[in-house]
PDB file of C-alpha atoms in Angstrom:
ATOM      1  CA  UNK A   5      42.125 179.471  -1.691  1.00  0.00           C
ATOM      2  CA  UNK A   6      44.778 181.453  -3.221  1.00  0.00           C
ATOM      3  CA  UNK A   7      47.067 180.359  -0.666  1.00  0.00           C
ATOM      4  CA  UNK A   8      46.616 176.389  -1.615  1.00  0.00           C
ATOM      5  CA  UNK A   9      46.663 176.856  -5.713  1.00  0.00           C
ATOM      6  CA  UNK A  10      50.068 174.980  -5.624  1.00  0.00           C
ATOM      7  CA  UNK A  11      49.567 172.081  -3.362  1.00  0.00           C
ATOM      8  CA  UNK A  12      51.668 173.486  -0.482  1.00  0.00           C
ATOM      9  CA  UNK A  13      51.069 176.784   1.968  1.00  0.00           C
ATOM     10  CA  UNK A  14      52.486 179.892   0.723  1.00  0.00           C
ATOM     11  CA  UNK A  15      54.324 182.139   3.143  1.00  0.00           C
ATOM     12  CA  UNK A  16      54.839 185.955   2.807  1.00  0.00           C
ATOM     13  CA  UNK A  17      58.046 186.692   1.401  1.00  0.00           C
ATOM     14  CA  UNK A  18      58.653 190.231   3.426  1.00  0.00           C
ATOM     15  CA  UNK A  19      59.145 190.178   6.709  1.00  0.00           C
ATOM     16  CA  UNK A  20      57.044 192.323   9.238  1.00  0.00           C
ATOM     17  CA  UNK A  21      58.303 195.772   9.626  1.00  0.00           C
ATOM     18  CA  UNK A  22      58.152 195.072  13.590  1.00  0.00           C
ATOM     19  CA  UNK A  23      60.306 193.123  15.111  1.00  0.00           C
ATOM     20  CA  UNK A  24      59.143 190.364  17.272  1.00  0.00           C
ATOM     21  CA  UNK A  25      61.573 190.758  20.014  1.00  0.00           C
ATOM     22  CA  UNK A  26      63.392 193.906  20.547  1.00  0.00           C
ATOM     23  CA  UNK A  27      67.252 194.643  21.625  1.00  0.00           C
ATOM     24  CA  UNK A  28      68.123 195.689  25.467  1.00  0.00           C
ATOM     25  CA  UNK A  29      69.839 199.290  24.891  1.00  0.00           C
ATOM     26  CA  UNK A  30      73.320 199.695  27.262  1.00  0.00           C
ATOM     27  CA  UNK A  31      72.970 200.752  30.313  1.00  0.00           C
ATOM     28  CA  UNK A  32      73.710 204.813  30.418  1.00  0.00           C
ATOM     29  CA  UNK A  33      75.948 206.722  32.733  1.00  0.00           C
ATOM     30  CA  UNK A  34      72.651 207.603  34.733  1.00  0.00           C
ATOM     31  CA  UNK A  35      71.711 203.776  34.899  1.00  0.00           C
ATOM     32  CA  UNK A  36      75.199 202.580  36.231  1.00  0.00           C
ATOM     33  CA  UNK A  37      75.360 205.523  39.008  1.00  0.00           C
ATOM     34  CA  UNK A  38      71.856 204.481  39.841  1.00  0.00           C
ATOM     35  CA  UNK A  39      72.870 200.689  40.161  1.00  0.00           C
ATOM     36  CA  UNK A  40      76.278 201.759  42.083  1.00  0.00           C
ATOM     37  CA  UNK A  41      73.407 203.846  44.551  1.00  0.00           C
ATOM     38  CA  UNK A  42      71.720 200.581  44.872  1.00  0.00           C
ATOM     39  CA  UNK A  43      74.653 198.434  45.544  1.00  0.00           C
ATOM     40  CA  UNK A  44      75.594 200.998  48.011  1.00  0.00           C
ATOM     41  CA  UNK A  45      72.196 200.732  50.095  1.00  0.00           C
ATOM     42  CA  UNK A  46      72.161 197.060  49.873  1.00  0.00           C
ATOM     43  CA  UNK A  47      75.569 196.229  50.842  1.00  0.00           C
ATOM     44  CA  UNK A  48      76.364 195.298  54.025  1.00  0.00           C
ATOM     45  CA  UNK A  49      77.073 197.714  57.177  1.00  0.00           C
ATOM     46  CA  UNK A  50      80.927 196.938  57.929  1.00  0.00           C
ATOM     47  CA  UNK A  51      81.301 197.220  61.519  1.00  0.00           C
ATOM     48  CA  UNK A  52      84.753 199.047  62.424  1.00  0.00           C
ATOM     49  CA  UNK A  53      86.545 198.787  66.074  1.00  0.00           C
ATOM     50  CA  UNK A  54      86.612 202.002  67.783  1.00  0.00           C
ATOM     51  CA  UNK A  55      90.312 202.797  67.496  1.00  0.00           C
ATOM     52  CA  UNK A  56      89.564 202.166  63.525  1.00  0.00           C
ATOM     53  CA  UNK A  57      86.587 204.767  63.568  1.00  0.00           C
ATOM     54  CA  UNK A  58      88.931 207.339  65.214  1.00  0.00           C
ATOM     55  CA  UNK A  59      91.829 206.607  62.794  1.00  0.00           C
ATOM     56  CA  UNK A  60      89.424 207.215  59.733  1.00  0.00           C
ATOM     57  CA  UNK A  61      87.936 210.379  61.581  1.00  0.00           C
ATOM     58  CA  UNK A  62      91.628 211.692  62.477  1.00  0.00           C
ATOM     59  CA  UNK A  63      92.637 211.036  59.079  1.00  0.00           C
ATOM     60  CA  UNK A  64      89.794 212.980  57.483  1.00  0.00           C
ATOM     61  CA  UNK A  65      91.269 215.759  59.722  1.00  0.00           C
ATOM     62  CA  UNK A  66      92.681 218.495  56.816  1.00  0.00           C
ATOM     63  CA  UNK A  67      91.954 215.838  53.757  1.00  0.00           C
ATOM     64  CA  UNK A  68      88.297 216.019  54.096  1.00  0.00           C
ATOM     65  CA  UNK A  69      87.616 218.206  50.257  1.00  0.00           C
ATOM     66  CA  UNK A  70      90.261 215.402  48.897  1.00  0.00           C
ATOM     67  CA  UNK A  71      88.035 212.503  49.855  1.00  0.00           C
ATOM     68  CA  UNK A  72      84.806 214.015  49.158  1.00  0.00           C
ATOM     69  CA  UNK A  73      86.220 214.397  45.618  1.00  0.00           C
ATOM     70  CA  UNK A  74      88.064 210.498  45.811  1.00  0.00           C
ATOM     71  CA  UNK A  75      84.917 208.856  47.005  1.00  0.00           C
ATOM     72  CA  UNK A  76      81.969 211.394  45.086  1.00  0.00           C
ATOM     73  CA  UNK A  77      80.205 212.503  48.215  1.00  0.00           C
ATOM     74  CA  UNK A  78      77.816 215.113  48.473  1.00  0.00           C
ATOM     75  CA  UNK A  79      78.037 217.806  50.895  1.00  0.00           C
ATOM     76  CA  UNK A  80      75.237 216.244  53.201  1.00  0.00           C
ATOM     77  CA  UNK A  81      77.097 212.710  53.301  1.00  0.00           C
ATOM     78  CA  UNK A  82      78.878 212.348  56.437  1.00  0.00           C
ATOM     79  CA  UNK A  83      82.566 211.530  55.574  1.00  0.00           C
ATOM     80  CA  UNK A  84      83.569 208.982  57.463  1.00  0.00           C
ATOM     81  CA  UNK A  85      80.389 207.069  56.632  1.00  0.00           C
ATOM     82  CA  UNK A  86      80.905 207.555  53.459  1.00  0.00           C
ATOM     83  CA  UNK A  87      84.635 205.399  54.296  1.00  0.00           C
ATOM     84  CA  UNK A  88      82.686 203.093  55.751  1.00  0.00           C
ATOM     85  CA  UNK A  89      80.583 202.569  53.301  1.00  0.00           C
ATOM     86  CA  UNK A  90      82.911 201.934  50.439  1.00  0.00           C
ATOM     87  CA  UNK A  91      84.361 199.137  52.744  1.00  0.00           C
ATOM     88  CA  UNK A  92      81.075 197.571  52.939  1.00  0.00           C
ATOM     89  CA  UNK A  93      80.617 197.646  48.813  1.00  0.00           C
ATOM     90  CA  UNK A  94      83.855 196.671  47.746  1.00  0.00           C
ATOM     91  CA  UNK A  95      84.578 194.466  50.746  1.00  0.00           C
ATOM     92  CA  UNK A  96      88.091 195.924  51.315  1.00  0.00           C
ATOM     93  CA  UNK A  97      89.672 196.478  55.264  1.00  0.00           C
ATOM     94  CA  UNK A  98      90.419 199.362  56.184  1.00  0.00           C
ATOM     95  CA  UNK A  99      94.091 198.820  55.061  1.00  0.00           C
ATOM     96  CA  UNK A 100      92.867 198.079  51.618  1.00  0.00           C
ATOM     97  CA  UNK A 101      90.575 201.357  52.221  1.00  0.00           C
ATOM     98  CA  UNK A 102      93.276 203.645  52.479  1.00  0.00           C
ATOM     99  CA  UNK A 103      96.106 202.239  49.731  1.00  0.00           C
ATOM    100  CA  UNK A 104      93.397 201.980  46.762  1.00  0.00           C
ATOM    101  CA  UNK A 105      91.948 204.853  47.392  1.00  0.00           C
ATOM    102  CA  UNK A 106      94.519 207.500  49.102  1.00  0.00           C
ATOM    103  CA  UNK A 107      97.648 209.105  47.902  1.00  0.00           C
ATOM    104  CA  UNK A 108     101.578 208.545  49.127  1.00  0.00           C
ATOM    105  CA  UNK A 109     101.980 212.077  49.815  1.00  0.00           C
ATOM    106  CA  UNK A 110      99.025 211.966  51.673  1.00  0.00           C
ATOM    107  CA  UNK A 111      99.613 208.767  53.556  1.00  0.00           C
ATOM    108  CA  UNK A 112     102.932 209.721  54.130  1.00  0.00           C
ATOM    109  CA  UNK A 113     101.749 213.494  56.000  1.00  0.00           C
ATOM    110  CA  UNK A 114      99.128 211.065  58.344  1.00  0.00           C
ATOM    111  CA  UNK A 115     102.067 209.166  59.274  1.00  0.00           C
ATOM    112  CA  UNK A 116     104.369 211.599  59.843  1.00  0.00           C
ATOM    113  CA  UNK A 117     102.116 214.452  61.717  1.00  0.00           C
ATOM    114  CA  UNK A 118      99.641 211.861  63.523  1.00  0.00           C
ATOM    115  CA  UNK A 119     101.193 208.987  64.148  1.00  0.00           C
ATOM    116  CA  UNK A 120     104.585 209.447  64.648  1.00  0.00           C
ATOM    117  CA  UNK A 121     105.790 207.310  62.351  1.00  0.00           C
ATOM    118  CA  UNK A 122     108.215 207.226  59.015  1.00  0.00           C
ATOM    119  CA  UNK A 123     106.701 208.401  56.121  1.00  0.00           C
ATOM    120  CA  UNK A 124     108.843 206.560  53.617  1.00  0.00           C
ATOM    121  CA  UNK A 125     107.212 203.952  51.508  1.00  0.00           C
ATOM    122  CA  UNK A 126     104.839 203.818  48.524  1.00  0.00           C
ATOM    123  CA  UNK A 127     100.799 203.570  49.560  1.00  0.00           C
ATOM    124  CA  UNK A 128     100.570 200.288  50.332  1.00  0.00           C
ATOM    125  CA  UNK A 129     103.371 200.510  53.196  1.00  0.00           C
ATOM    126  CA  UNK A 130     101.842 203.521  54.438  1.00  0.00           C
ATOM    127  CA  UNK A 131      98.556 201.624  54.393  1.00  0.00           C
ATOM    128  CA  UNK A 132     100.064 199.307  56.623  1.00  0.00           C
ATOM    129  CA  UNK A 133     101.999 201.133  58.906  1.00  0.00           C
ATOM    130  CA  UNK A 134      98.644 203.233  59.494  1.00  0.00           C
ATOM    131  CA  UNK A 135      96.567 200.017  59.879  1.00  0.00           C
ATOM    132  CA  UNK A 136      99.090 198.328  62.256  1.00  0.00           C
ATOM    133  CA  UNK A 137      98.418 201.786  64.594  1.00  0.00           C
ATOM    134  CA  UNK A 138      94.574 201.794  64.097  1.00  0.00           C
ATOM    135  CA  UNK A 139      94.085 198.078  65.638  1.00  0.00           C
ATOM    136  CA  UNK A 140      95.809 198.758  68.608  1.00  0.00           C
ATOM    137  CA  UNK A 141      92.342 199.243  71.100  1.00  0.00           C
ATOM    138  CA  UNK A 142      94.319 202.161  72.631  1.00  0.00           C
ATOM    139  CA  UNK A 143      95.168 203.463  69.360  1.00  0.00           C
ATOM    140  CA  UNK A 144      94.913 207.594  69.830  1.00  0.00           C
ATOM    141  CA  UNK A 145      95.990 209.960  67.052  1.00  0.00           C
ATOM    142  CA  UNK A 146      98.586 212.532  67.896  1.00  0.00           C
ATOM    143  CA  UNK A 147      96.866 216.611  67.563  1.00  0.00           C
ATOM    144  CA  UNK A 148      96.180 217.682  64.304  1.00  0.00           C
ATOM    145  CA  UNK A 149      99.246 220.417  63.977  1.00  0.00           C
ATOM    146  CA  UNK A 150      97.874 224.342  64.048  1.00  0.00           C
ATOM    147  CA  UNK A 151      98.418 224.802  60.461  1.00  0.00           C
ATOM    148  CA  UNK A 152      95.955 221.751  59.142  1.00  0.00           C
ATOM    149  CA  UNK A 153      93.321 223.501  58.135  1.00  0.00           C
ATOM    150  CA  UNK A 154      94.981 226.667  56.850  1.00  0.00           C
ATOM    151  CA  UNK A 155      97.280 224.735  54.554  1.00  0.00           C
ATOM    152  CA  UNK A 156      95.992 223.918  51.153  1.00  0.00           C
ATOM    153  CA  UNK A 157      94.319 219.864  51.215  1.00  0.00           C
ATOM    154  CA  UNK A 158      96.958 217.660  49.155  1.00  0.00           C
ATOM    155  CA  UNK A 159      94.713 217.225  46.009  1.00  0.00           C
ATOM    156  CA  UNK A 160      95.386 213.453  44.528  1.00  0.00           C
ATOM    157  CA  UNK A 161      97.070 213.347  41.285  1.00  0.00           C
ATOM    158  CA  UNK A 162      94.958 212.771  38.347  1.00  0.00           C
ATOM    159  CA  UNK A 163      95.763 209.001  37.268  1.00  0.00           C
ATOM    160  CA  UNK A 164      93.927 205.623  36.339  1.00  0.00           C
ATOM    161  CA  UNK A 165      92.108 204.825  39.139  1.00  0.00           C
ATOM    162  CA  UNK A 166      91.553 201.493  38.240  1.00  0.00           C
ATOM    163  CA  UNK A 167      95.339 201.114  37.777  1.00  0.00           C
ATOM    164  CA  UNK A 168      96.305 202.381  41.060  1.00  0.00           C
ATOM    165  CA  UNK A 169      94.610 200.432  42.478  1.00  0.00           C
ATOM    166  CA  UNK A 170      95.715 197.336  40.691  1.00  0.00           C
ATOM    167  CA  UNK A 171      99.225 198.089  41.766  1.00  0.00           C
ATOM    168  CA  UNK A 172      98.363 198.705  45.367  1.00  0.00           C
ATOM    169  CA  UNK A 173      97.087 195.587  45.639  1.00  0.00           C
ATOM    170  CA  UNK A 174     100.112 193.937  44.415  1.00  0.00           C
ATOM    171  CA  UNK A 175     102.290 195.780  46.035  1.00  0.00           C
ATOM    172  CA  UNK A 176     100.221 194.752  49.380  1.00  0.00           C
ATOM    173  CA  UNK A 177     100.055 190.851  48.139  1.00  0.00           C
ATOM    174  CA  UNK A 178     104.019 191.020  46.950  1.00  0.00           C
ATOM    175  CA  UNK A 179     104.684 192.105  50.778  1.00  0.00           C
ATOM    176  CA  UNK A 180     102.765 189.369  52.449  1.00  0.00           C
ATOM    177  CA  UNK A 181     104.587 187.216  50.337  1.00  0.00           C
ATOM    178  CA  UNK A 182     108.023 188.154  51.157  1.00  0.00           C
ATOM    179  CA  UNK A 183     106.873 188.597  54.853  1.00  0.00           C
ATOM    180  CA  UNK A 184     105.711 184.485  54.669  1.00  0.00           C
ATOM    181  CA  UNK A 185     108.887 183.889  52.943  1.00  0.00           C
ATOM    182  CA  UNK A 186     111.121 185.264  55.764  1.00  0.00           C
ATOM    183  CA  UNK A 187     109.169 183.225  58.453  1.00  0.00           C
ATOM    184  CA  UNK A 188     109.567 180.145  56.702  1.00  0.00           C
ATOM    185  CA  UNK A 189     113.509 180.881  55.939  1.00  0.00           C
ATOM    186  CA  UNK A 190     114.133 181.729  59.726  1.00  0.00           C
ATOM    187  CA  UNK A 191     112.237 178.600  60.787  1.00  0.00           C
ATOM    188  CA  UNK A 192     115.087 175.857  62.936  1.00  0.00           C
ATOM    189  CA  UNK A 193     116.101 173.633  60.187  1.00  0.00           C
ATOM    190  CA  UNK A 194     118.748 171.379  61.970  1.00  0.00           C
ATOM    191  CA  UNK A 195     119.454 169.082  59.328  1.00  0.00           C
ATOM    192  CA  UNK A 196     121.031 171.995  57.469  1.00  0.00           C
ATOM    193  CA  UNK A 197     123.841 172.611  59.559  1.00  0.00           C
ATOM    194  CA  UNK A 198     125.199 168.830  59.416  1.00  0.00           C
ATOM    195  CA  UNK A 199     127.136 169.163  56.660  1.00  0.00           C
ATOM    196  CA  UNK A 200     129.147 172.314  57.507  1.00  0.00           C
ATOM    197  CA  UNK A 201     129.830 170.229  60.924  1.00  0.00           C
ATOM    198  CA  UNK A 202     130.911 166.531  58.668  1.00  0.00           C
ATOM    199  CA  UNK A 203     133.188 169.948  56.680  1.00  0.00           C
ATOM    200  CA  UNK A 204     134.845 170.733  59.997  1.00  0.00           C
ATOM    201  CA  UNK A 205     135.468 167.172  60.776  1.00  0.00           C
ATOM    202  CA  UNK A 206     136.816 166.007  57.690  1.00  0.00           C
ATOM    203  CA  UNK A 207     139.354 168.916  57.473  1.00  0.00           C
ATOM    204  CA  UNK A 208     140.516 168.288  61.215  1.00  0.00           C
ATOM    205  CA  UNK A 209     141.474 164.780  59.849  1.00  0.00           C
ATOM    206  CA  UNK A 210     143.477 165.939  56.911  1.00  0.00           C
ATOM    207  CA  UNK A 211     145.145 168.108  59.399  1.00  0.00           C
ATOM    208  CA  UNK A 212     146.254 165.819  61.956  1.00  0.00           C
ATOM    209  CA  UNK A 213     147.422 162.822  59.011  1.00  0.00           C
ATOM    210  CA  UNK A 214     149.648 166.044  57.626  1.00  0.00           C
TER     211      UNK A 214
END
């Protein structure tokens, strides 16, 4: 009755000390590894060539503490699964594999010692060069040399990861562009060379009315 004294409803004037809907915390560290462990069981098996497999096995050859640490394996992953795996989750070749995700020096030793190729070039020509070997069906990696596993594993340097790999990829899309630049300059273009030939002409005539 209290509640009608005035003509109208009264309403409380405090509001409840429990909230009717509550906030979604962020996620912690634990939640995103557990999502990225997720992703990485749901994404889709990549299926690699054979001469591919054997490049990523020969490559693991000497660097395998190095990519453990790059890709956070544990000691009972199988490496090159592990490769293949990251392919599958962030959809990337196995060109793409190596130049986000290995070092120049590094690169640069696989070409040198197992392929027998240059080693000059930043990662994303090494990525290449390496890739260009791998889908060859016949592709076979030269012997690891006798010193591999003695040596101390190039360790990668300690940089943004996020930004190396930004500027592999353009590095990788700057090269395809220049490559489709150079095909389409040394395409036949006949039309271009009539004017040099009306040039020729017209300077025979002023020779022979001199």
């Amino acid at each position: 009755s209290k509640l009608r004294e005035s003509g109208r409803p009264r309403f409380p004037t405090a509001l409840p000390s429990t909230p009717t809907t509550k906030l979604r915390p962020a996620p912690s560290t634990i939640d995103v590894y557990i999502d990225m462990s997720r992703r990485a069981r749901s994404a889709p098996k990549v299926n690699v060539s054979p001469s591919v497999r054997l490049g990523l096995e020969s490559i693991i050859e000497g660097n395998e503490t190095a990519i453990r640490a790059m890709l956070s394996l544990g000691s009972d992953k199988v490496v090159v699964e592990g490769l293949i795996d990251c392919m599958g989750v962030n959809s990337l070749s196995a060109e793409m594999l190596i130049a986000n995700y290995f070092s120049a020096s590094m690169l640069g030793a696989y070409c040198r010692e197992r392929i027998g190729k240059s080693d000059k070039g930043g990662a994303a020509t090494l990525a290449e060069r390496i890739a260009r070997e791998w889908a060859k069906p016949s592709f076979a990696p030269l012997p690891a040399p006798a010193d591999s596993k003695k040596r101390k594993e190039p360790q990668p340097p300690v940089e943004d990861a996020a930004a190396k790999r930004a500027a592999a990829l353009a590095e990788v899309a700057a090269k395809r562009a220049k490559q489709a630049a150079q095909k389409q300059a040394s395409s036949p273009t006949a039309p271009a060379a009539e004017p040099k030939e009306k040039e020729v002409v017209g300077q025979r005539e002023k020779e022979e009315e001199g």
